[in-house]
Structure formats: structure tokens, C-alpha cells
mmCIF file of C-alpha atoms in Angstrom:
data_model
loop_
_atom_site.group_PDB
_atom_site.id
_atom_site.type_symbol
_atom_site.label_atom_id
_atom_site.label_comp_id
_atom_site.label_asym_id
_atom_site.label_seq_id
_atom_site.Cartn_x
_atom_site.Cartn_y
_atom_site.Cartn_z
ATOM 1 C CA MET A 1 37.455 -21.508 -14.721
ATOM 2 C CA GLY A 2 39.636 -18.944 -16.387
ATOM 3 C CA PHE A 3 42.066 -19.341 -19.240
ATOM 4 C CA LEU A 4 45.077 -19.356 -16.922
ATOM 5 C CA ASP A 5 43.564 -22.128 -14.793
ATOM 6 C CA ARG A 6 42.875 -24.265 -17.886
ATOM 7 C CA PHE A 7 46.365 -23.579 -19.216
ATOM 8 C CA GLU A 8 47.934 -24.527 -15.888
ATOM 9 C CA ARG A 9 45.929 -27.765 -15.836
ATOM 10 C CA PHE A 10 47.021 -28.480 -19.421
ATOM 11 C CA LEU A 11 50.647 -28.055 -18.415
ATOM 12 C CA ASP A 12 50.246 -30.332 -15.410
ATOM 13 C CA ASP A 13 48.237 -32.982 -17.225
ATOM 14 C CA VAL A 14 49.988 -33.096 -20.574
ATOM 15 C CA VAL A 15 53.357 -31.416 -20.638
ATOM 16 C CA LEU A 16 54.596 -32.272 -17.148
ATOM 17 C CA LEU A 17 53.079 -35.748 -16.979
ATOM 18 C CA PRO A 18 55.793 -38.353 -16.370
ATOM 19 C CA ASP A 19 56.449 -40.732 -19.243
ATOM 20 C CA ASP A 20 55.272 -43.799 -17.308
ATOM 21 C CA LEU A 21 51.893 -42.205 -16.545
ATOM 22 C CA ARG A 22 51.546 -40.995 -20.116
ATOM 23 C CA ALA A 23 52.275 -44.555 -21.305
ATOM 24 C CA ASP A 24 49.666 -45.951 -18.889
ATOM 25 C CA LEU A 25 47.079 -43.476 -20.188
ATOM 26 C CA GLU A 26 47.822 -44.434 -23.771
ATOM 27 C CA ALA A 27 47.621 -48.140 -22.891
ATOM 28 C CA ALA A 28 44.303 -47.573 -21.108
ATOM 29 C CA ASP A 29 42.897 -45.693 -24.105
ATOM 30 C CA ALA A 30 44.038 -48.518 -26.387
ATOM 31 C CA ALA A 31 42.442 -51.078 -24.064
ATOM 32 C CA ILE A 32 39.105 -49.240 -24.289
ATOM 33 C CA ASP A 33 39.385 -49.138 -28.076
ATOM 34 C CA ALA A 34 40.073 -52.901 -28.047
ATOM 35 C CA GLY A 35 37.123 -53.597 -25.754
ATOM 36 C CA ALA A 36 39.356 -54.626 -22.830
ATOM 37 C CA HIS A 37 37.433 -52.534 -20.330
ATOM 38 C CA ALA A 38 38.612 -54.368 -17.204
ATOM 39 C CA GLU A 39 42.240 -53.793 -18.178
ATOM 40 C CA ALA A 40 41.506 -50.142 -18.947
ATOM 41 C CA GLU A 41 39.791 -49.710 -15.584
ATOM 42 C CA GLN A 42 42.847 -51.041 -13.745
ATOM 43 C CA LEU A 43 45.196 -48.798 -15.722
ATOM 44 C CA PHE A 44 43.090 -45.702 -15.095
ATOM 45 C CA LEU A 45 42.878 -46.554 -11.386
ATOM 46 C CA ALA A 46 46.663 -46.862 -11.259
ATOM 47 C CA VAL A 47 47.069 -43.473 -12.923
ATOM 48 C CA LEU A 48 44.540 -41.912 -10.548
ATOM 49 C CA ALA A 49 46.433 -43.350 -7.579
ATOM 50 C CA GLU A 50 49.414 -41.283 -8.736
ATOM 51 C CA ARG A 51 47.488 -38.253 -10.028
ATOM 52 C CA PRO A 52 44.001 -38.068 -8.472
ATOM 53 C CA GLN A 53 43.328 -34.684 -10.085
ATOM 54 C CA LEU A 54 43.899 -35.926 -13.635
ATOM 55 C CA ALA A 55 40.582 -35.297 -15.396
ATOM 56 C CA ARG A 56 41.529 -37.389 -18.421
ATOM 57 C CA ALA A 57 41.981 -40.439 -16.196
ATOM 58 C CA SER A 58 38.686 -39.880 -14.342
ATOM 59 C CA LEU A 59 36.828 -39.587 -17.616
ATOM 60 C CA GLY A 60 38.639 -42.619 -19.006
ATOM 61 C CA LEU A 61 37.651 -44.563 -15.895
ATOM 62 C CA ALA A 62 34.026 -43.624 -16.546
ATOM 63 C CA HIS A 63 34.297 -44.959 -20.105
ATOM 64 C CA ALA A 64 35.937 -48.178 -18.898
ATOM 65 C CA ARG A 65 33.265 -48.769 -16.263
ATOM 66 C CA HIS A 66 30.547 -47.963 -18.766
ATOM 67 C CA GLY A 67 31.997 -50.646 -21.023
ATOM 68 C CA LEU A 68 31.869 -53.083 -18.107
ATOM 69 C CA GLY A 69 28.203 -52.279 -17.492
ATOM 70 C CA ASP A 70 28.984 -50.836 -14.048
ATOM 71 C CA ARG A 71 26.492 -47.975 -14.007
ATOM 72 C CA GLU A 72 27.086 -46.961 -10.378
ATOM 73 C CA GLY A 73 30.854 -47.034 -10.900
ATOM 74 C CA THR A 74 30.457 -45.013 -14.076
ATOM 75 C CA LEU A 75 28.438 -42.409 -12.213
ATOM 76 C CA ALA A 76 31.038 -42.204 -9.429
ATOM 77 C CA ALA A 77 33.794 -41.615 -11.996
ATOM 78 C CA LEU A 78 31.658 -39.031 -13.797
ATOM 79 C CA LYS A 79 31.089 -37.135 -10.549
ATOM 80 C CA GLU A 80 34.863 -36.972 -10.077
ATOM 81 C CA ALA A 81 35.367 -35.848 -13.673
ATOM 82 C CA ARG A 82 32.717 -33.137 -13.261
ATOM 83 C CA GLU A 83 34.539 -31.741 -10.240
ATOM 84 C CA LEU A 84 37.760 -31.603 -12.243
ATOM 85 C CA ILE A 85 36.254 -30.214 -15.453
ATOM 86 C CA PRO A 86 33.031 -28.461 -14.436
ATOM 87 C CA GLU A 87 32.889 -26.508 -17.698
ATOM 88 C CA ASP A 88 32.593 -29.668 -19.842
ATOM 89 C CA GLY A 89 29.000 -29.837 -21.035
ATOM 90 C CA GLU A 90 29.303 -33.342 -22.469
ATOM 91 C CA VAL A 91 30.433 -34.744 -19.113
ATOM 92 C CA ALA A 92 27.623 -32.870 -17.358
ATOM 93 C CA LEU A 93 25.017 -34.196 -19.805
ATOM 94 C CA TRP A 94 26.264 -37.789 -19.493
ATOM 95 C CA THR A 95 26.202 -37.414 -15.716
ATOM 96 C CA ALA A 96 22.664 -36.012 -15.786
ATOM 97 C CA ARG A 97 21.346 -38.810 -17.991
ATOM 98 C CA LEU A 98 22.956 -41.569 -15.944
ATOM 99 C CA ALA A 99 21.908 -40.019 -12.634
ATOM 100 C CA LEU A 100 18.356 -39.839 -13.944
ATOM 101 C CA GLU A 101 18.460 -43.519 -14.951
ATOM 102 C CA LEU A 102 19.773 -44.466 -11.511
ATOM 103 C CA GLY A 103 17.149 -42.417 -9.696
ATOM 104 C CA ASP A 104 19.321 -39.580 -8.392
ATOM 105 C CA GLY A 105 17.069 -36.670 -9.290
ATOM 106 C CA ALA A 106 19.079 -34.054 -7.414
ATOM 107 C CA LEU A 107 22.315 -34.926 -9.210
ATOM 108 C CA ALA A 108 20.475 -35.193 -12.530
ATOM 109 C CA ALA A 109 19.031 -31.701 -12.087
ATOM 110 C CA SER A 110 22.346 -30.191 -11.023
ATOM 111 C CA ALA A 111 24.252 -31.787 -13.904
ATOM 112 C CA GLY A 112 21.454 -30.970 -16.358
ATOM 113 C CA ARG A 113 21.600 -27.288 -15.392
ATOM 114 C CA ALA A 114 25.388 -27.329 -15.832
ATOM 115 C CA ALA A 115 25.023 -28.923 -19.272
ATOM 116 C CA ALA A 116 22.406 -26.374 -20.322
ATOM 117 C CA ARG A 117 24.650 -23.494 -19.203
ATOM 118 C CA SER A 118 27.558 -25.006 -21.093
ATOM 119 C CA PHE A 119 25.588 -25.371 -24.334
ATOM 120 C CA ALA A 120 23.593 -22.118 -24.047
ATOM 121 C CA ALA A 121 25.874 -20.078 -26.300
ATOM 122 C CA GLU A 122 25.846 -22.603 -29.137
ATOM 123 C CA GLY A 123 22.149 -23.537 -28.916
ATOM 124 C CA GLY A 124 20.970 -26.362 -31.110
ATOM 125 C CA GLY A 125 20.562 -30.041 -30.437
ATOM 126 C CA ARG A 126 22.879 -30.404 -27.485
ATOM 127 C CA LEU A 127 21.120 -27.584 -25.656
ATOM 128 C CA ALA A 128 17.766 -29.208 -26.456
ATOM 129 C CA ASP A 129 19.053 -32.498 -25.031
ATOM 130 C CA ALA A 130 20.283 -30.755 -21.885
ATOM 131 C CA CYS A 131 16.969 -28.942 -21.390
ATOM 132 C CA ALA A 132 14.964 -32.130 -21.932
ATOM 133 C CA THR A 133 17.157 -34.066 -19.494
ATOM 134 C CA LEU A 134 16.802 -31.276 -16.958
ATOM 135 C CA ALA A 135 13.033 -31.365 -17.493
ATOM 136 C CA TRP A 136 12.878 -35.105 -16.723
ATOM 137 C CA ALA A 137 14.999 -34.527 -13.612
ATOM 138 C CA GLU A 138 12.775 -31.717 -12.390
ATOM 139 C CA TRP A 139 9.721 -33.862 -13.049
ATOM 140 C CA LYS A 140 11.267 -36.700 -11.034
ATOM 141 C CA ASN A 141 11.998 -34.211 -8.241
ATOM 142 C CA GLY A 142 8.308 -33.281 -8.058
ATOM 143 C CA ARG A 143 8.651 -29.930 -9.857
ATOM 144 C CA PRO A 144 6.375 -30.097 -12.921
ATOM 145 C CA ASP A 145 6.461 -26.286 -13.172
ATOM 146 C CA ARG A 146 10.212 -26.343 -13.709
ATOM 147 C CA ALA A 147 9.889 -29.358 -15.983
ATOM 148 C CA ALA A 148 7.397 -27.452 -18.152
ATOM 149 C CA ARG A 149 9.766 -24.477 -18.407
ATOM 150 C CA GLU A 150 12.629 -26.690 -19.560
ATOM 151 C CA LEU A 151 10.372 -28.611 -21.944
ATOM 152 C CA ARG A 152 9.346 -25.318 -23.582
ATOM 153 C CA LYS A 153 13.014 -24.492 -24.127
ATOM 154 C CA ALA A 154 13.711 -27.940 -25.565
ATOM 155 C CA LEU A 155 10.651 -27.694 -27.843
ATOM 156 C CA ALA A 156 11.762 -24.329 -29.167
ATOM 157 C CA LEU A 157 15.051 -25.915 -30.209
ATOM 158 C CA ARG A 158 13.822 -29.320 -31.339
ATOM 159 C CA PRO A 159 10.068 -29.833 -31.675
ATOM 160 C CA THR A 160 9.156 -33.493 -31.182
ATOM 161 C CA ASP A 161 5.904 -35.247 -30.338
ATOM 162 C CA GLU A 162 7.475 -36.782 -27.228
ATOM 163 C CA LEU A 163 8.387 -33.345 -25.855
ATOM 164 C CA ARG A 164 4.970 -31.890 -26.757
ATOM 165 C CA LEU A 165 3.200 -34.726 -24.963
ATOM 166 C CA ALA A 166 5.435 -34.346 -21.919
ATOM 167 C CA LEU A 167 4.713 -30.598 -21.804
ATOM 168 C CA VAL A 168 0.972 -31.216 -21.862
ATOM 169 C CA GLU A 169 1.358 -33.728 -19.017
ATOM 170 C CA ALA A 170 3.527 -31.335 -17.013
#
């Protein structure tokens, strides 16, 4: 996504957002901060009914559902958020981890690759986390060769005994 696309989305989502929707978003954020996840979920759903392409609301819905313990609902909201903000590595990594927990190896691998691409330029811990998550996804998908490759990358960034053991097993 280019700069002009991100700028256009910023204008639509922030500057041109009607006051009532902006107020609902702020109330939903406050509800999450207060631990009122059910209320936040309803507010985010109302906003999304008006503006289905509003990434902030999709991501907020994921946080609300996470707070409710609704893992499948969280994953559904994260998939929507990823479509709206595919360049966001944090959203991709959260999606990959949750998809892996829920047994969706294909989604975990896809989101893990997206997270690794997003964090590649900065390197460090987040890239190591993305590579390790991608490795577990590839392993789950029956590709120990790919898992080993990703584990080597993760080990180069953050050597841990868990990753070393997993590489030997792969």
C-alpha cells in the first residue's frame, strides 16, 4: 500500500469520520480500558455497520472479543483487520499466533509470513517472534523443512534452548 493510499484512508477514517461515529469509537475504547468488553463489542459492531472498512473498528472488535474470551470471534475480527491493514505486522503476528492456537495452519503460515516481511527491515525480537511462529505453522502443516529454515532465522536473532531443541527435532 502506497503513501497516497494510507493518506486517503487516514482522511476517511479520522478527518472525515462523522462526530457520532468518532464518539462511538472513543466510547468503545474507553469500555475496553474499563474492562467492559461486551459493551465495547456492541459499539464496535455498530460502527462497523456504518463503516465496514474502518480498520480501527475491526481491530477494536478483535480486542473486545479477546477480552470476552471469544477466540474464534477474535480471529474473525483479526482476519478483517488484516485485509484492511495488510502492512501491519503486529496484527499479522497476533493473527498467526491465534490461528496456530486454533489449529488453522494455513492462516497461521500466511499471517506469519506477512509478519516476518513486515518486521524484516527492523530485525530484532519481533522478527524472531514472527519467524518462530511461522516455523510452528509450517511444522503443523507438515513442512519440517520450512520449519527448520524459519527456526534458523529465529535462532540467529534470538538464541533460546526451546528454538534449538525445535530445530533439532525438525
